[in-house]
CSV table of C-alpha atoms in Angstrom, one decimal:
chain,number,residue,atom,x,y,z
F,212,UNK,CA,12.1,4.0,-8.9
F,213,UNK,CA,14.3,5.6,-6.3
F,214,UNK,CA,17.1,5.9,-8.9
F,215,UNK,CA,14.9,7.5,-11.4
F,216,UNK,CA,13.5,10.1,-9.0
F,217,UNK,CA,16.0,12.9,-8.7
F,218,UNK,CA,15.8,14.9,-5.4
F,219,UNK,CA,16.6,18.1,-7.2
F,220,UNK,CA,13.3,17.9,-9.2
F,221,UNK,CA,10.2,19.6,-7.9
F,222,UNK,CA,8.1,17.4,-5.7
F,223,UNK,CA,5.3,17.4,-8.3
F,224,UNK,CA,7.6,16.1,-11.0
F,225,UNK,CA,8.9,13.4,-8.7
F,226,UNK,CA,5.4,12.2,-7.9
F,227,UNK,CA,4.3,12.4,-11.6
F,228,UNK,CA,7.4,10.4,-12.6
F,229,UNK,CA,6.6,7.8,-10.0
F,230,UNK,CA,3.0,7.5,-11.2
F,231,UNK,CA,4.3,7.0,-14.7
F,232,UNK,CA,6.5,4.1,-13.5
F,233,UNK,CA,3.5,2.5,-11.8
F,234,UNK,CA,1.1,2.8,-14.6
F,235,UNK,CA,3.7,1.5,-17.1
F,236,UNK,CA,4.6,-1.5,-15.0
F,237,UNK,CA,1.0,-2.3,-14.3
F,238,UNK,CA,0.2,-2.1,-18.0
F,239,UNK,CA,3.1,-4.4,-18.9
F,240,UNK,CA,2.3,-7.0,-16.1
F,241,UNK,CA,-1.4,-7.0,-17.2
F,242,UNK,CA,-0.3,-7.9,-20.7
F,243,UNK,CA,2.1,-10.6,-19.5
F,244,UNK,CA,-0.5,-12.1,-17.2
F,245,UNK,CA,-3.1,-12.2,-19.9
F,246,UNK,CA,-0.7,-13.8,-22.4
F,247,UNK,CA,0.5,-16.4,-20.0
F,248,UNK,CA,-3.0,-17.3,-19.1
F,249,UNK,CA,-3.8,-17.9,-22.8
F,250,UNK,CA,-0.9,-20.3,-22.9
F,251,UNK,CA,1.6,-18.3,-25.0
F,252,UNK,CA,5.0,-19.7,-24.1
F,253,UNK,CA,7.0,-17.1,-25.9
F,254,UNK,CA,5.5,-14.3,-23.7
F,255,UNK,CA,7.3,-15.0,-20.5
F,256,UNK,CA,9.9,-12.3,-21.1
F,257,UNK,CA,9.8,-8.7,-22.1
F,258,UNK,CA,11.7,-9.6,-25.3
F,259,UNK,CA,9.1,-12.3,-26.2
F,260,UNK,CA,6.2,-10.0,-25.4
F,261,UNK,CA,7.6,-7.2,-27.5
F,262,UNK,CA,8.1,-9.6,-30.4
F,263,UNK,CA,4.6,-10.9,-30.1
F,264,UNK,CA,3.0,-7.4,-29.8
F,265,UNK,CA,5.2,-5.5,-32.3
F,266,UNK,CA,7.0,-8.1,-34.5
F,267,UNK,CA,7.7,-5.5,-37.2
F,268,UNK,CA,10.2,-3.7,-34.9
F,269,UNK,CA,12.4,-6.7,-34.5
F,270,UNK,CA,15.4,-7.7,-36.6
F,271,UNK,CA,14.8,-10.5,-39.2
F,272,UNK,CA,11.4,-9.2,-40.3
F,273,UNK,CA,13.0,-6.9,-42.8
F,274,UNK,CA,16.6,-6.1,-43.7
F,275,UNK,CA,15.9,-2.4,-43.2
F,276,UNK,CA,14.7,-2.9,-39.6
F,277,UNK,CA,16.6,-3.5,-36.5
F,278,UNK,CA,15.5,-4.4,-33.0
F,279,UNK,CA,15.3,-1.4,-30.7
F,280,UNK,CA,13.7,-3.6,-28.0
F,281,UNK,CA,11.9,-1.0,-25.8
F,282,UNK,CA,9.9,-3.6,-24.0
F,283,UNK,CA,12.4,-4.3,-21.2
F,284,UNK,CA,12.2,-0.5,-20.5
F,285,UNK,CA,8.4,-0.8,-20.4
F,286,UNK,CA,8.7,-3.7,-18.0
F,287,UNK,CA,10.9,-1.7,-15.6
F,288,UNK,CA,8.9,1.5,-16.0
F,289,UNK,CA,11.9,3.3,-17.5
F,290,UNK,CA,10.0,4.4,-20.6
F,291,UNK,CA,6.3,5.0,-21.2
F,292,UNK,CA,4.6,3.5,-24.3
F,293,UNK,CA,3.5,5.8,-27.0
F,294,UNK,CA,0.1,5.7,-28.7
F,295,UNK,CA,1.3,3.4,-31.4
F,296,UNK,CA,2.6,0.9,-28.9
F,297,UNK,CA,-0.6,1.2,-26.8
F,298,UNK,CA,-2.7,0.6,-29.9
F,299,UNK,CA,-0.6,-2.5,-30.9
F,300,UNK,CA,-1.0,-3.9,-27.4
F,301,UNK,CA,-4.7,-3.2,-27.3
F,302,UNK,CA,-5.1,-5.2,-30.5
F,303,UNK,CA,-3.4,-8.3,-29.1
F,304,UNK,CA,-4.6,-7.8,-25.5
F,305,UNK,CA,-8.0,-6.0,-25.4
F,306,UNK,CA,-8.4,-4.0,-22.3
F,307,UNK,CA,-4.8,-3.2,-21.8
F,308,UNK,CA,-5.1,0.5,-22.6
F,309,UNK,CA,-7.8,0.8,-19.9
F,310,UNK,CA,-5.2,-0.3,-17.4
F,311,UNK,CA,-2.8,2.4,-18.5
F,312,UNK,CA,-5.4,5.1,-18.6
F,313,UNK,CA,-7.3,4.0,-15.5
F,314,UNK,CA,-8.6,6.7,-13.2
F,315,UNK,CA,-6.8,5.2,-10.2
F,316,UNK,CA,-3.5,6.7,-11.3
F,317,UNK,CA,-5.0,10.2,-10.9
F,318,UNK,CA,-6.4,9.3,-7.5
F,319,UNK,CA,-3.1,7.9,-6.3
F,320,UNK,CA,-1.2,11.0,-7.3
F,321,UNK,CA,-0.9,12.9,-4.0
F,322,UNK,CA,-0.2,16.2,-5.7
F,323,UNK,CA,-3.7,16.3,-7.3
F,324,UNK,CA,-6.0,18.4,-5.1
F,325,UNK,CA,-9.1,16.6,-4.0
F,326,UNK,CA,-11.3,19.6,-3.6
F,327,UNK,CA,-14.9,18.8,-4.4
F,328,UNK,CA,-13.9,16.1,-6.9
F,329,UNK,CA,-13.6,13.2,-4.5
F,330,UNK,CA,-17.0,11.8,-5.3
F,331,UNK,CA,-16.3,11.9,-9.0
F,332,UNK,CA,-13.3,9.8,-8.5
F,333,UNK,CA,-14.9,7.3,-6.1
F,334,UNK,CA,-17.8,6.8,-8.4
F,335,UNK,CA,-15.4,5.3,-11.0
F,336,UNK,CA,-14.3,2.5,-8.7
F,337,UNK,CA,-15.8,-0.9,-8.6
F,338,UNK,CA,-19.2,-1.4,-6.9
F,339,UNK,CA,-17.9,-3.2,-3.7
F,340,UNK,CA,-15.6,-0.3,-2.9
F,341,UNK,CA,-18.4,2.2,-3.5
F,342,UNK,CA,-20.6,0.3,-1.1
F,343,UNK,CA,-18.0,0.6,1.6
F,344,UNK,CA,-18.0,4.4,1.3
F,345,UNK,CA,-21.7,5.2,0.4
F,346,UNK,CA,-25.0,4.2,1.8
F,347,UNK,CA,-26.1,1.0,0.0
F,348,UNK,CA,-29.7,1.9,-0.2
F,349,UNK,CA,-29.0,5.2,-1.9
F,350,UNK,CA,-26.7,3.5,-4.4
F,351,UNK,CA,-29.5,1.3,-5.7
F,352,UNK,CA,-31.3,4.5,-6.8
F,353,UNK,CA,-28.3,6.4,-8.0
F,354,UNK,CA,-28.0,8.5,-4.9
F,355,UNK,CA,-24.5,8.9,-3.4
F,356,UNK,CA,-24.6,9.6,0.3
F,357,UNK,CA,-21.1,9.4,1.8
F,358,UNK,CA,-20.6,7.6,5.0
F,359,UNK,CA,-18.7,9.3,7.8
F,360,UNK,CA,-15.0,8.4,7.6
F,361,UNK,CA,-14.8,6.4,10.8
F,362,UNK,CA,-13.5,3.0,11.8
F,363,UNK,CA,-16.6,1.1,10.4
F,364,UNK,CA,-16.2,2.7,7.0
F,365,UNK,CA,-12.4,2.0,6.9
F,366,UNK,CA,-12.9,-1.6,8.0
F,367,UNK,CA,-15.5,-2.1,5.3
F,368,UNK,CA,-13.0,-0.7,2.7
F,369,UNK,CA,-10.3,-3.1,4.1
F,370,UNK,CA,-12.5,-6.1,3.3
F,371,UNK,CA,-12.2,-5.3,-0.4
F,372,UNK,CA,-8.5,-4.5,-0.7
F,373,UNK,CA,-7.8,-6.8,-3.7
F,374,UNK,CA,-6.6,-4.7,-6.7
F,375,UNK,CA,-6.0,-1.0,-6.8
F,376,UNK,CA,-9.6,0.4,-6.3
F,377,UNK,CA,-9.7,0.2,-2.5
F,378,UNK,CA,-6.1,1.6,-2.3
F,379,UNK,CA,-7.1,4.6,-4.5
F,380,UNK,CA,-10.2,5.2,-2.4
F,381,UNK,CA,-8.1,5.2,0.8
F,382,UNK,CA,-5.6,7.6,-0.7
F,383,UNK,CA,-8.5,10.0,-1.7
F,384,UNK,CA,-9.7,9.8,1.9
F,385,UNK,CA,-6.2,10.6,3.2
F,386,UNK,CA,-5.9,13.6,0.8
F,387,UNK,CA,-9.3,14.8,1.8
F,388,UNK,CA,-8.3,14.7,5.5
F,389,UNK,CA,-5.1,16.6,4.7
F,390,UNK,CA,-6.9,19.3,2.8
F,391,UNK,CA,-9.2,19.7,5.7
F,392,UNK,CA,-6.3,20.0,8.1
F,393,UNK,CA,-7.6,17.0,10.2
F,394,UNK,CA,-4.3,15.5,11.3
F,395,UNK,CA,-5.9,12.9,13.6
F,396,UNK,CA,-8.1,11.6,10.8
F,397,UNK,CA,-5.0,11.5,8.5
F,398,UNK,CA,-3.3,9.2,11.0
F,399,UNK,CA,-6.3,6.9,11.4
F,400,UNK,CA,-6.8,6.7,7.6
F,401,UNK,CA,-3.1,6.0,7.4
F,402,UNK,CA,-3.3,3.0,9.7
F,403,UNK,CA,-6.1,1.5,7.6
F,404,UNK,CA,-4.2,2.4,4.4
F,405,UNK,CA,-1.2,0.4,5.7
F,406,UNK,CA,-3.4,-2.7,6.0
F,407,UNK,CA,-5.0,-2.1,2.6
F,408,UNK,CA,-1.6,-1.7,0.9
F,409,UNK,CA,-0.3,-4.9,2.6
F,410,UNK,CA,-3.3,-6.9,1.4
F,411,UNK,CA,-3.3,-5.3,-2.1
F,412,UNK,CA,0.4,-6.2,-2.6
F,413,UNK,CA,-0.4,-9.9,-2.1
F,414,UNK,CA,-3.2,-10.0,-4.6
F,415,UNK,CA,-2.7,-10.7,-8.3
F,416,UNK,CA,-1.7,-9.0,-10.5
F,417,UNK,CA,-0.4,-6.3,-8.1
F,418,UNK,CA,1.9,-8.9,-6.6
F,419,UNK,CA,4.1,-8.8,-9.7
F,420,UNK,CA,4.8,-5.0,-9.3
F,421,UNK,CA,4.4,-4.6,-5.6
F,422,UNK,CA,8.0,-3.2,-5.1
F,423,UNK,CA,7.5,0.1,-7.0
F,424,UNK,CA,4.1,0.5,-5.4
F,425,UNK,CA,5.7,0.1,-1.9
F,426,UNK,CA,8.4,2.6,-2.8
F,427,UNK,CA,5.8,5.1,-4.0
F,428,UNK,CA,3.8,4.8,-0.8
F,429,UNK,CA,6.8,4.9,1.5
F,430,UNK,CA,8.2,8.1,-0.2
F,431,UNK,CA,5.1,10.1,-1.0
F,432,UNK,CA,1.9,8.8,0.6
F,433,UNK,CA,2.6,7.8,4.2
F,434,UNK,CA,4.4,11.0,5.1
F,435,UNK,CA,0.9,12.6,4.8
F,436,UNK,CA,-0.6,10.1,7.2
F,437,UNK,CA,0.8,11.7,10.4
F,438,UNK,CA,-0.9,13.3,13.4
F,439,UNK,CA,0.5,16.0,15.6
F,440,UNK,CA,2.1,13.3,17.7
F,441,UNK,CA,2.6,10.2,15.6
F,442,UNK,CA,4.2,9.3,12.3
F,443,UNK,CA,3.7,6.1,10.3
F,444,UNK,CA,7.1,4.8,9.3
F,445,UNK,CA,7.3,2.3,6.3
F,446,UNK,CA,10.8,0.9,5.7
F,447,UNK,CA,10.7,-0.3,2.1
F,448,UNK,CA,12.6,-3.6,2.6
F,449,UNK,CA,10.7,-4.5,5.7
F,450,UNK,CA,7.3,-3.9,4.2
F,451,UNK,CA,8.3,-6.0,1.2
F,452,UNK,CA,9.3,-8.8,3.6
F,453,UNK,CA,5.9,-8.4,5.3
F,454,UNK,CA,4.1,-9.0,2.0
F,455,UNK,CA,6.0,-12.3,1.6
F,456,UNK,CA,5.1,-13.3,5.2
F,457,UNK,CA,1.5,-12.4,4.7
F,458,UNK,CA,1.3,-14.3,1.4
F,459,UNK,CA,2.9,-17.4,3.0
F,460,UNK,CA,0.7,-17.4,6.1
F,461,UNK,CA,-2.4,-16.9,4.0
F,462,UNK,CA,-1.5,-19.9,1.9
F,463,UNK,CA,-0.7,-22.0,5.1
F,464,UNK,CA,-3.9,-21.1,6.8
F,465,UNK,CA,-6.0,-21.7,3.7
F,466,UNK,CA,-4.5,-25.2,3.4
F,467,UNK,CA,-5.2,-25.8,7.1
F,468,UNK,CA,-8.8,-24.5,6.5
F,469,UNK,CA,-8.4,-22.0,9.3
F,470,UNK,CA,-9.5,-19.3,6.8
F,471,UNK,CA,-11.5,-19.6,3.7
F,472,UNK,CA,-10.1,-19.1,0.2
F,473,UNK,CA,-11.4,-15.9,-1.5
F,474,UNK,CA,-11.3,-14.4,-4.9
F,475,UNK,CA,-8.7,-11.7,-5.7
F,476,UNK,CA,-11.0,-8.8,-4.8
F,477,UNK,CA,-12.3,-9.9,-1.4
F,478,UNK,CA,-10.0,-9.7,1.6
F,479,UNK,CA,-12.2,-10.4,4.6
F,480,UNK,CA,-10.2,-13.5,5.5
F,481,UNK,CA,-6.8,-11.9,4.9
F,482,UNK,CA,-7.8,-9.0,7.1
F,483,UNK,CA,-8.3,-11.4,10.0
F,484,UNK,CA,-4.6,-11.9,10.1
F,485,UNK,CA,-3.9,-8.2,10.5
F,486,UNK,CA,-6.5,-7.3,13.2
F,487,UNK,CA,-5.6,-10.0,15.8
F,488,UNK,CA,-8.4,-12.6,15.1
F,489,UNK,CA,-5.7,-15.3,14.5
F,490,UNK,CA,-3.1,-14.3,17.0
F,491,UNK,CA,-1.1,-11.4,18.3
F,492,UNK,CA,2.0,-12.6,16.5
F,493,UNK,CA,0.4,-11.9,13.1
F,494,UNK,CA,-1.2,-8.7,14.3
F,495,UNK,CA,2.0,-7.3,15.9
F,496,UNK,CA,4.4,-8.5,13.2
F,497,UNK,CA,2.4,-7.0,10.3
F,498,UNK,CA,1.4,-3.7,11.9
F,499,UNK,CA,3.2,-0.5,10.9
F,500,UNK,CA,6.1,1.0,12.7
F,501,UNK,CA,5.5,4.3,14.4
F,502,UNK,CA,7.7,7.4,15.2
F,503,UNK,CA,7.2,10.3,17.5
F,504,UNK,CA,6.5,13.5,15.7
F,505,UNK,CA,9.3,16.1,16.1
F,506,UNK,CA,7.1,18.7,17.9
F,507,UNK,CA,5.3,16.2,20.2
F,508,UNK,CA,5.8,17.1,23.9
F,509,UNK,CA,3.7,14.3,25.3
F,510,UNK,CA,5.9,11.7,27.0
F,511,UNK,CA,3.1,9.1,26.8
F,512,UNK,CA,3.4,9.1,23.0
F,513,UNK,CA,7.1,8.3,23.3
F,514,UNK,CA,6.3,5.5,25.6
F,515,UNK,CA,3.6,4.1,23.3
F,516,UNK,CA,6.0,4.1,20.3
F,517,UNK,CA,8.7,2.4,22.3
F,518,UNK,CA,6.3,-0.3,23.6
F,519,UNK,CA,4.8,-0.6,20.1
F,520,UNK,CA,8.3,-1.2,18.6
F,521,UNK,CA,9.1,-4.0,21.1
F,522,UNK,CA,5.8,-5.7,20.2
F,523,UNK,CA,6.4,-5.2,16.5
F,524,UNK,CA,9.9,-6.8,16.7
F,525,UNK,CA,8.6,-9.7,18.7
F,526,UNK,CA,5.9,-10.4,16.2
F,527,UNK,CA,8.3,-10.2,13.2
F,528,UNK,CA,10.7,-12.6,14.9
F,529,UNK,CA,8.0,-15.2,15.4
F,530,UNK,CA,6.7,-14.8,11.8
F,531,UNK,CA,10.3,-15.1,10.3
F,532,UNK,CA,10.6,-18.5,12.0
F,533,UNK,CA,7.1,-19.4,10.7
F,534,UNK,CA,6.0,-20.1,14.2
F,535,UNK,CA,2.7,-19.6,15.9
F,536,UNK,CA,2.5,-17.8,19.2
F,537,UNK,CA,-1.0,-16.5,19.9
F,538,UNK,CA,0.0,-14.1,22.7
F,539,UNK,CA,3.3,-12.4,23.7
F,540,UNK,CA,5.1,-14.3,26.5
F,541,UNK,CA,5.5,-12.6,29.8
F,542,UNK,CA,9.1,-11.7,29.1
F,543,UNK,CA,8.0,-9.7,26.0
F,544,UNK,CA,5.2,-8.0,27.9
F,545,UNK,CA,7.7,-6.9,30.6
F,546,UNK,CA,10.0,-5.6,27.9
F,547,UNK,CA,7.1,-3.6,26.4
F,548,UNK,CA,6.3,-2.1,29.8
F,549,UNK,CA,10.0,-1.3,30.5
F,550,UNK,CA,10.4,0.3,27.0
F,551,UNK,CA,7.3,2.4,27.7
F,552,UNK,CA,8.6,3.7,31.1
F,553,UNK,CA,12.2,4.3,29.8
F,554,UNK,CA,11.1,6.1,26.7
F,555,UNK,CA,8.6,8.3,28.6
F,556,UNK,CA,11.3,9.3,31.1
F,557,UNK,CA,13.8,10.1,28.4
F,558,UNK,CA,11.2,12.2,26.6
F,559,UNK,CA,10.3,14.1,29.7
F,560,UNK,CA,14.0,14.8,30.4
F,561,UNK,CA,14.6,16.0,26.9
F,562,UNK,CA,11.7,18.5,27.1
F,563,UNK,CA,12.3,20.0,30.5
F,564,UNK,CA,14.6,22.9,31.3
F,565,UNK,CA,17.0,23.0,34.3
F,566,UNK,CA,14.4,25.1,36.3
F,567,UNK,CA,11.6,22.6,35.4
F,568,UNK,CA,13.5,19.5,36.4
F,569,UNK,CA,12.9,19.8,40.1
F,570,UNK,CA,15.3,17.0,40.9
F,571,UNK,CA,14.0,14.4,38.3
F,572,UNK,CA,16.4,11.4,38.2
F,573,UNK,CA,19.0,11.9,35.5
F,574,UNK,CA,18.8,15.7,35.3
F,575,UNK,CA,22.1,17.5,36.1
């Protein structure tokens, strides 16, 4: 995806191109998943799938034809299928066109203004996601009364993070906060969005195309999830590693019967790993990285970020060894405190002028 997105293109074109990649890859993986579930052995590769869907385009069918083999390009999102290809795929895999034309792609596009259309988009999502955002009693009678976008609503949304619906809903809430100019709400929605993306990426079939999804969110979505003082930083390779770690730990804890196995759409048990119910090592290791906003003058924020980073690195180090440490050791806690104090002092020194220093240690 990063190779295809040219920096010289307008931002809207870059985002549109990224969305095309995602919808194309999701469409292809849906087809592959369906055919593999039906036991079709020849459909494990893009070549085999293409020959099954459009055999008339492959060499050997007719002397006048040759194989142009566009399907590997569909698999990589390098080329979008035309109407003929979509129709051929729909005939062999009913429902595949609905994946390509799903409303979630419009919702995930950060350049599409939300305006007053947010409810229209949310009402197309599956019922469980709607119930997280609207009053349940009203939904039974066709009345849509939105809940306040607070922690309770976001937590409810996180419990249904399997598939793209909860992810699309969270992006709509983020865009709504951006349009309202509510930077603090952007940040808090962004923290929840980080957990939702992480859980979405370990659910099927999204697991098969998680990398371009991670790239898209890292480049275009999380930059919107910043407050006046804090920025959510999502390194692509590290987040990809975190999805592997989360998937592995979910499998281990299910085998040990520490958490219950759930269907692909429900993520209540997976969420427990991210919020500290099953140990600070999981919570710290799988939480997002933070940065201080360029214009922030509050030294306490710099200290918080430095302490947060030490905790994050400790948690990741434990998870990478597939260990289990419920609470940070005293040494790590002392390192977190020292990082807080040092970062706060450095930030204060960087903000003050010579007249304002008044003899602070380190000022010349």
